[in-house]
Coordinates of C-alpha atoms in Angstrom, one line a residue:
M447 CA 125.2 206.9 123.4
F448 CA 122.9 203.8 122.1
K449 CA 124.8 202.6 119.2
I450 CA 128.0 202.7 122.0
L451 CA 125.3 200.3 124.2
D452 CA 124.0 197.9 122.1
R453 CA 127.9 197.3 120.4
Y454 CA 129.1 196.6 124.6
I455 CA 126.1 194.6 124.9
I456 CA 126.7 192.7 121.7
K457 CA 130.2 192.1 122.0
T458 CA 129.8 191.1 125.9
F459 CA 127.2 188.7 124.9
F460 CA 129.3 186.6 122.1
G461 CA 132.1 186.8 124.1
P462 CA 131.0 183.7 126.4
F463 CA 129.6 183.0 123.2
F464 CA 131.6 181.4 121.5
F465 CA 133.8 179.8 123.6
I466 CA 130.9 177.8 125.4
F467 CA 129.5 176.4 121.9
S468 CA 132.8 175.3 121.0
V469 CA 132.8 173.2 124.8
L470 CA 129.7 172.0 123.9
F471 CA 130.2 171.2 119.9
F472 CA 133.1 169.2 121.7
I473 CA 131.0 167.7 124.1
F474 CA 128.6 166.6 121.7
I475 CA 131.2 165.0 119.8
V476 CA 132.7 163.0 122.4
N477 CA 130.0 161.4 122.9
I478 CA 129.1 160.4 118.9
I479 CA 132.3 159.4 119.2
W480 CA 132.0 157.1 122.2
I481 CA 128.4 155.5 120.5
Q482 CA 129.6 155.2 116.9
L483 CA 133.6 153.7 118.3
G484 CA 132.6 150.2 118.0
Q485 CA 131.9 150.5 114.2
F486 CA 135.7 152.5 113.4
M487 CA 137.9 149.9 115.3
G488 CA 139.3 147.6 112.6
K489 CA 138.5 149.1 109.9
G490 CA 141.3 150.4 107.9
L491 CA 139.7 153.9 107.8
T492 CA 142.0 157.1 107.4
T493 CA 141.8 160.0 109.6
F494 CA 141.0 162.2 107.1
Q495 CA 137.9 159.8 107.0
I496 CA 137.0 159.5 110.8
M497 CA 136.9 162.8 111.1
K498 CA 134.7 163.8 107.6
L499 CA 132.6 161.5 109.6
L500 CA 132.6 163.4 112.8
F501 CA 131.8 166.6 111.1
Y502 CA 129.2 165.2 109.2
L503 CA 127.7 164.4 112.7
G504 CA 128.7 167.1 114.6
V505 CA 126.8 169.8 111.5
N506 CA 123.3 167.5 113.3
V507 CA 123.7 168.5 116.4
V508 CA 123.7 172.1 116.2
S509 CA 120.3 172.9 116.4
M510 CA 120.9 171.0 119.8
V511 CA 124.0 173.0 120.8
L512 CA 122.9 176.7 119.2
P513 CA 120.0 176.6 122.2
L514 CA 121.5 175.5 125.5
T515 CA 124.1 178.2 123.9
I516 CA 121.9 180.8 124.3
L517 CA 120.3 179.6 127.6
L518 CA 124.2 179.7 128.8
A519 CA 125.6 183.0 127.2
S520 CA 122.5 185.1 128.7
I521 CA 123.0 184.5 132.1
M522 CA 126.9 184.7 132.2
S523 CA 126.4 187.8 130.4
F524 CA 123.6 189.5 132.4
G525 CA 125.7 188.2 135.5
E526 CA 128.4 189.7 135.0
F527 CA 126.3 193.0 133.9
G528 CA 124.6 193.1 137.2
E529 CA 128.1 191.4 139.5
R530 CA 130.1 194.4 137.8
Y531 CA 127.1 197.1 139.0
E532 CA 126.3 197.7 135.7
L533 CA 122.9 197.1 135.5
A534 CA 122.6 198.7 138.0
A535 CA 124.6 201.4 136.1
M536 CA 122.6 201.8 133.9
K537 CA 119.2 201.9 135.7
A538 CA 120.3 205.3 137.7
A539 CA 120.7 206.9 134.3
G540 CA 117.2 206.0 133.3
I541 CA 118.0 203.0 131.1
S542 CA 115.2 200.3 131.2
L543 CA 116.3 196.0 132.0
T544 CA 113.7 195.9 128.7
R545 CA 116.2 198.5 126.4
V546 CA 119.1 196.9 127.5
M547 CA 117.8 193.5 126.2
M548 CA 116.9 194.3 122.6
P549 CA 120.5 194.5 121.4
L550 CA 120.6 191.0 122.0
L551 CA 116.6 190.2 121.5
G552 CA 117.5 190.7 118.0
V553 CA 120.7 189.4 117.3
V554 CA 118.5 186.2 119.2
T555 CA 116.2 186.2 116.6
L556 CA 118.7 187.2 114.0
L557 CA 120.5 183.8 115.2
A558 CA 116.9 181.3 115.6
I559 CA 116.0 182.1 111.4
L560 CA 118.9 181.3 110.2
L561 CA 118.9 178.1 112.5
Y562 CA 115.0 177.1 110.6
L563 CA 117.3 177.6 107.6
F564 CA 119.9 175.3 108.4
S565 CA 117.8 172.6 110.3
S566 CA 115.9 173.2 106.7
N567 CA 118.2 173.4 104.1
I568 CA 122.0 172.1 105.7
I569 CA 120.7 169.1 107.9
P570 CA 119.5 167.0 105.8
D571 CA 122.4 167.3 103.3
F572 CA 124.7 166.1 106.1
Q573 CA 122.5 163.6 107.8
R574 CA 122.1 161.9 104.3
K575 CA 125.7 161.7 103.4
A576 CA 126.6 161.4 108.1
R577 CA 124.0 158.0 107.5
N578 CA 125.7 156.8 104.3
M579 CA 128.9 156.8 105.7
L580 CA 128.0 155.1 109.0
F581 CA 125.4 152.5 106.4
N582 CA 128.7 151.4 103.6
I583 CA 130.9 151.8 106.9
A584 CA 129.1 149.0 108.7
Q585 CA 129.0 147.1 105.9
T586 CA 132.8 147.0 105.8
K587 CA 134.8 143.9 105.7
P588 CA 137.8 144.4 109.1
A589 CA 141.2 145.8 107.6
L590 CA 143.8 143.1 107.3
N591 CA 145.0 142.8 110.5
F592 CA 147.4 139.4 110.9
T593 CA 147.8 137.5 114.5
P594 CA 150.1 135.0 115.0
G595 CA 149.2 131.5 115.2
Q596 CA 145.7 131.9 114.0
F597 CA 143.7 131.3 111.2
I598 CA 142.4 134.3 109.1
D599 CA 139.0 134.7 106.5
Q600 CA 140.1 138.6 105.6
I601 CA 141.8 138.0 101.6
P602 CA 138.7 137.7 100.2
G603 CA 138.8 133.7 98.5
Y604 CA 141.5 132.1 100.8
M605 CA 142.0 130.9 104.2
V606 CA 145.7 132.1 106.1
K607 CA 147.9 131.7 108.6
F608 CA 151.3 132.7 109.8
D609 CA 153.5 131.2 112.4
K610 CA 155.8 133.7 113.0
I611 CA 155.3 138.0 112.1
E612 CA 158.4 140.0 112.1
G613 CA 160.9 142.3 110.6
E614 CA 159.3 146.0 109.3
D615 CA 156.2 147.0 109.8
G616 CA 155.7 142.7 110.1
R617 CA 156.6 142.2 106.4
D618 CA 159.2 138.7 107.2
L619 CA 157.3 135.3 107.7
E620 CA 157.7 131.5 108.9
G621 CA 155.0 129.2 109.6
I622 CA 153.1 129.3 106.4
F623 CA 149.8 128.2 105.6
I624 CA 147.8 129.2 102.6
H625 CA 144.1 127.3 101.9
K626 CA 142.0 129.0 98.5
K627 CA 137.8 128.7 99.6
A628 CA 137.1 127.2 96.2
S629 CA 133.3 126.3 95.2
T630 CA 132.3 122.6 94.3
F631 CA 134.0 122.7 90.9
E632 CA 137.1 124.2 91.1
N633 CA 140.6 122.8 92.0
Q634 CA 141.5 122.3 95.9
Q635 CA 144.6 123.6 96.4
S636 CA 146.9 124.5 99.9
I637 CA 149.6 125.7 99.8
V638 CA 152.9 125.6 102.9
A639 CA 155.8 127.3 103.4
E640 CA 158.8 127.6 105.7
K641 CA 159.5 131.5 104.3
G642 CA 157.7 134.3 103.0
K643 CA 157.6 138.4 102.8
F644 CA 155.2 140.6 102.1
V645 CA 156.4 143.1 98.5
T646 CA 154.8 146.4 97.5
P647 CA 152.7 145.2 94.2
P648 CA 152.5 147.9 91.3
N649 CA 149.0 147.9 91.6
K650 CA 147.4 148.5 95.1
N651 CA 144.5 147.1 94.2
Y652 CA 146.6 143.4 94.8
L653 CA 148.6 142.2 97.8
Q654 CA 152.0 140.7 96.8
L655 CA 153.3 137.4 99.5
V656 CA 156.3 135.9 98.5
L657 CA 157.0 132.3 99.5
F658 CA 160.5 130.1 100.2
N659 CA 160.8 126.2 100.4
G660 CA 157.0 124.9 100.1
Y661 CA 154.7 123.0 98.0
V662 CA 151.7 123.4 97.1
F663 CA 148.6 120.5 96.5
E664 CA 145.8 121.0 94.5
D665 CA 143.0 117.9 94.2
S666 CA 142.3 118.5 90.4
Y667 CA 139.3 115.9 90.6
A668 CA 137.1 118.0 91.6
G669 CA 133.9 117.6 91.1
K670 CA 134.2 113.9 89.3
A671 CA 133.2 110.6 90.7
E672 CA 134.6 108.9 93.8
N673 CA 135.8 106.2 91.5
V674 CA 137.9 108.6 89.2
R675 CA 139.4 111.0 92.7
L676 CA 141.2 107.7 94.0
K677 CA 142.8 106.4 91.1
Q678 CA 144.2 109.6 91.5
P679 CA 146.6 110.9 94.7
D680 CA 146.6 115.1 94.8
Q681 CA 149.0 116.4 93.4
A682 CA 151.8 118.3 95.5
I683 CA 153.9 120.3 93.7
K684 CA 157.4 121.4 95.5
F685 CA 158.9 125.2 95.3
D686 CA 162.0 127.3 95.6
T687 CA 160.6 130.3 94.9
L688 CA 157.0 131.3 95.1
V689 CA 155.0 134.6 94.0
S690 CA 151.2 134.8 94.8
H691 CA 149.3 138.1 94.0
F692 CA 145.9 137.3 96.3
D693 CA 143.0 140.5 94.9
V694 CA 142.3 143.0 98.5
S695 CA 140.3 145.2 96.0
E696 CA 137.4 145.2 98.1
I697 CA 138.7 145.6 101.3
I698 CA 140.4 148.8 99.7
N699 CA 138.6 151.0 97.6
K700 CA 135.6 151.0 100.6
A701 CA 133.6 153.3 98.6
I702 CA 132.9 155.2 102.2
E703 CA 130.7 157.6 100.7
Q704 CA 128.9 155.4 98.4
E705 CA 125.0 156.7 99.0
K706 CA 122.9 153.5 98.8
I707 CA 120.3 155.9 101.5
T708 CA 118.0 158.4 99.6
E709 CA 115.1 158.0 100.9
D710 CA 114.4 158.8 104.3
F711 CA 112.6 161.6 106.0
R712 CA 115.1 162.8 107.3
F713 CA 117.0 163.9 104.3
Q714 CA 114.6 166.3 103.1
S715 CA 113.8 169.9 104.3
F716 CA 110.5 171.7 105.8
E717 CA 108.6 172.3 102.5
E718 CA 109.3 168.9 101.4
L719 CA 108.7 167.1 104.2
F720 CA 104.7 168.1 104.0
G721 CA 104.3 165.8 100.6
T722 CA 105.8 163.1 102.7
I723 CA 103.3 163.7 105.3
T724 CA 100.4 164.0 102.7
K725 CA 101.5 160.5 101.9
T726 CA 101.7 159.4 104.5
K727 CA 98.8 160.5 105.7
K728 CA 97.0 159.0 102.9
D729 CA 98.9 155.8 103.5
N730 CA 97.6 155.8 107.2
A731 CA 94.3 155.7 106.1
K732 CA 93.9 153.4 102.7
L733 CA 95.8 150.8 105.7
V734 CA 93.1 151.1 107.9
S735 CA 90.4 151.2 105.8
N736 CA 92.7 147.5 104.7
I737 CA 92.1 146.1 108.6
S738 CA 88.5 146.8 109.3
T739 CA 87.8 144.9 105.9
E740 CA 89.8 142.3 106.7
V741 CA 89.2 142.3 110.0
I742 CA 85.4 142.6 109.2
S743 CA 85.7 139.6 107.1
Q744 CA 87.0 137.4 110.4
T745 CA 85.2 138.7 112.0
S746 CA 81.9 137.8 110.4
S747 CA 83.0 134.3 109.2
V748 CA 83.3 133.3 113.2
V749 CA 80.4 134.1 114.2
S750 CA 78.3 133.0 111.4
Y751 CA 80.3 129.5 112.0
M752 CA 79.7 129.8 116.0
D753 CA 75.7 131.1 114.9
K754 CA 75.0 128.9 111.6
N755 CA 72.8 126.1 113.7
K756 CA 70.9 128.5 115.2
S757 CA 69.8 131.3 112.2
K758 CA 69.2 128.8 109.0
A759 CA 67.7 125.8 110.9
P760 CA 63.9 125.4 111.3
V761 CA 62.3 126.0 114.6
K762 CA 61.9 122.6 114.5
S763 CA 65.4 121.3 113.0
Q764 CA 67.1 123.1 115.5
Y765 CA 69.0 120.9 119.2
K766 CA 70.1 121.6 122.4
F767 CA 73.9 121.8 122.9
D768 CA 73.1 119.5 126.0
T769 CA 71.7 116.8 123.3
I770 CA 74.9 116.9 121.1
K771 CA 77.2 113.8 120.9
K772 CA 80.1 114.2 123.3
D773 CA 82.4 114.2 119.6
K774 CA 80.8 116.6 118.2
K775 CA 80.0 119.1 121.5
L776 CA 84.2 119.3 121.3
E777 CA 84.6 119.7 118.0
M778 CA 82.4 122.3 117.5
I779 CA 84.3 123.5 120.7
Y780 CA 87.7 123.8 118.9
N781 CA 86.4 124.9 115.8
A782 CA 84.9 128.1 117.3
H783 CA 88.3 128.2 119.8
S784 CA 90.7 128.1 116.8
R785 CA 88.6 130.3 114.7
L786 CA 88.7 133.2 117.3
D787 CA 92.3 132.4 118.7
N788 CA 92.7 133.3 114.3
L789 CA 91.1 135.8 114.7
K790 CA 93.1 137.2 117.3
T791 CA 96.3 136.5 116.3
T792 CA 95.2 138.7 113.2
L793 CA 94.0 141.6 114.7
D794 CA 97.1 141.9 116.7
S795 CA 100.1 141.6 113.5
K796 CA 96.9 144.1 113.0
N797 CA 97.8 145.9 115.4
Q798 CA 101.3 146.2 115.6
E799 CA 101.4 146.8 111.8
L800 CA 99.2 149.7 113.0
N801 CA 101.1 151.4 115.4
S802 CA 104.2 151.0 113.1
S803 CA 102.5 153.1 110.9
V804 CA 101.6 156.2 113.4
K805 CA 104.6 155.7 115.0
Y806 CA 106.1 156.5 111.9
F807 CA 103.7 159.4 110.4
N808 CA 104.0 160.6 114.0
K809 CA 108.6 161.2 113.3
V810 CA 107.7 162.9 110.4
V811 CA 105.5 165.4 111.8
I812 CA 107.9 166.1 115.2
Y813 CA 111.1 166.4 112.8
Q814 CA 109.7 169.1 110.4
Q815 CA 107.7 171.0 113.3
R816 CA 110.8 170.5 115.2
M817 CA 113.3 172.9 112.6
I818 CA 110.6 175.7 114.0
T819 CA 109.9 175.0 118.2
Y820 CA 113.8 174.7 118.3
S821 CA 114.0 179.0 117.2
F822 CA 111.6 179.4 119.2
T823 CA 112.9 177.8 122.5
C824 CA 116.1 179.7 121.5
I825 CA 113.4 182.9 122.2
I826 CA 112.5 181.3 125.3
F827 CA 116.1 180.4 126.4
F828 CA 117.3 183.8 126.0
M829 CA 114.2 185.4 128.0
I830 CA 114.9 183.1 131.2
G831 CA 118.4 183.2 130.6
A832 CA 118.4 186.7 130.7
S833 CA 116.6 187.2 133.3
L834 CA 118.3 184.9 135.6
G835 CA 121.2 186.5 135.1
S836 CA 120.2 189.7 136.3
I837 CA 118.7 188.1 139.3
I838 CA 121.4 186.5 140.4
R839 CA 124.3 188.9 139.3
K840 CA 126.6 186.4 139.1
G841 CA 129.1 185.2 135.9
G842 CA 131.9 183.0 135.3
M843 CA 131.6 179.5 135.0
G844 CA 130.0 179.1 138.5
V845 CA 126.0 179.0 140.2
P846 CA 124.8 180.1 135.6
V847 CA 126.6 177.0 134.5
I848 CA 124.2 175.0 137.1
V849 CA 121.5 177.0 136.4
A850 CA 121.0 176.7 132.6
I851 CA 121.9 172.7 133.0
V852 CA 118.7 172.5 135.2
I853 CA 116.9 174.1 132.9
F854 CA 118.0 172.5 130.0
I855 CA 117.8 168.9 131.5
I856 CA 113.6 169.3 132.2
F857 CA 113.4 171.2 128.3
Y858 CA 115.5 168.3 127.4
V859 CA 113.6 165.1 129.8
I860 CA 110.0 167.2 128.6
N861 CA 110.9 167.3 125.1
V862 CA 111.7 163.8 124.5
G863 CA 108.5 162.5 127.2
F864 CA 106.4 163.7 124.7
E865 CA 107.8 162.8 122.0
N866 CA 107.5 158.7 123.3
V867 CA 103.1 159.4 123.8
A868 CA 103.2 160.8 120.7
W869 CA 105.1 157.9 119.1
S870 CA 102.0 156.1 120.8
G871 CA 99.6 157.8 119.6
K872 CA 98.2 159.2 122.6
M873 CA 99.2 162.2 121.6
S874 CA 99.2 164.7 118.5
P875 CA 102.4 165.2 116.9
Y876 CA 102.7 168.4 116.3
L877 CA 101.6 169.0 119.8
A878 CA 104.1 166.8 121.4
A879 CA 106.2 169.0 119.3
W880 CA 105.3 172.7 120.9
L881 CA 103.9 172.0 124.0
P882 CA 108.1 171.9 125.9
N883 CA 108.1 175.1 124.9
M884 CA 104.1 175.8 125.8
I885 CA 105.6 174.8 129.6
L886 CA 108.6 177.5 128.9
F887 CA 107.2 180.3 127.4
P888 CA 105.6 181.0 130.9
F889 CA 108.1 181.4 132.9
G890 CA 110.0 182.8 130.7
V891 CA 107.6 185.3 131.1
L892 CA 107.6 185.4 134.5
M893 CA 111.0 185.0 134.4
T894 CA 110.8 188.8 132.7
Y895 CA 109.0 189.8 135.0
K896 CA 110.8 189.8 137.6
A897 CA 113.9 190.5 136.8
L898 CA 111.7 194.0 135.5
T899 CA 110.8 194.7 139.3
D900 CA 113.9 193.7 140.6
S901 CA 112.3 190.7 142.9
Q902 CA 114.8 189.0 145.3
L903 CA 114.4 185.6 143.9
F904 CA 117.5 184.3 145.2
D905 CA 118.4 185.6 148.4
A906 CA 117.7 182.7 150.5
E907 CA 116.8 185.2 154.0
K908 CA 113.2 186.1 152.3
Y909 CA 112.5 182.1 152.3
K910 CA 113.4 181.8 155.6
A911 CA 111.5 185.3 156.7
F912 CA 108.6 183.4 154.5
L913 CA 108.8 179.8 156.3
K914 CA 109.6 181.2 160.0
P915 CA 106.4 180.8 161.4
I916 CA 106.6 176.9 160.0
T917 CA 110.1 176.4 161.2
K918 CA 109.4 178.1 164.2
L919 CA 107.0 175.0 165.4
F920 CA 109.9 172.4 164.4
V921 CA 112.3 174.6 167.1
K922 CA 112.0 174.7 170.7
D923 CA 114.2 177.9 171.8
K924 CA 116.7 177.1 173.8
E925 CA 117.6 179.7 177.2
H926 CA 120.7 181.6 177.7
K927 CA 122.8 179.0 180.4
R928 CA 123.5 182.6 182.5
Y929 CA 119.9 182.2 182.6
Q930 CA 119.1 179.1 183.8

């Protein structure tokens, strides 16, 4: 009997689970596309390259999508059990809510373990691929996109302008001007033609352009003295037909997936991050020691300068500040102020350097700990979702979705808030990573207790009755018109 019931409960849970996971995954991907859209425009990316990049980026959001999916799916599935009075039937048969939750608790625990393994071993690899691909796209020159009447420098080494672009696929050209970007010791060359046409070349790395009725203007005295250049004007060669080839391999062969970025803590597994944390801690300790030595040395120099007469001169030779000449006073004040100002500048720069090192260390720790904390978040969200679903007793996409979104927003705000506090060095990064779960876990336990005791948590009449003594103080009883 229990095996059949367990299968039914698990089946009911995975129905909304897969649907919600797909929807949330799509929403996160759309958000990524919206953020990264500017990097895709005008880069000549193929559909396959864009889909591959979105896949790499999409894998990275699984760690955030899965906990929210579990929360929503558990609220919806247990809400359906309550709405169809199946929970009441199970309780009438002597099956407690705890026993009903056990098979799904096992499934969620398994999902949490898989999420940890996924975050530690698979996500770092896709993080590396996605980040390198985004970097290469950002470095890529725009794809060839000629606009009539405008000078365009997208062809490496040339500046071109076409007055008209017509015909099939924009191959027919009119009013052509091509200028070669030459260095100091190269001949300056410009080509002017009435008409032209793009031709598909045998080698895809070259752009072939056939020109008709034009001139080639060339300065063959580049780098020579001015008097030599004045002896003969620039050469002009008239042509009926001229075939020009332009090397566009730099644009075509983008090497979008070439991995140039290899050193980043986001590319490491949970175990590898321990080495990075240890190394960063040692580097920070060494930095603090160097900064302390430098600041103490500079501070001692300032103090020695301001106190040298008092500390070194004999008592008889010491003099009061009021008896010093005016120019000498100004010189001493200026020198002391300059040294103090330099000390303040040094302290500010060293403080910024130290803050950036502390922030990096905290980022590494939080990133590592979240591989575990998000797995525990899945279990906590299940406790909250199953309990709220059995109390609300509403299935579908209405009330459960609203409740789940509110809980997730609260969790996300707490998560990001403590993360920012830890980055500033005002909180331990370990505490910042675990504190959201520590706050939500008692709430999950409370919700489970309320569900086990059949609490009317969302019964509006109960709250009206509780607040009735207070509301009566602000509302006057109206006498019925019949008795007026």
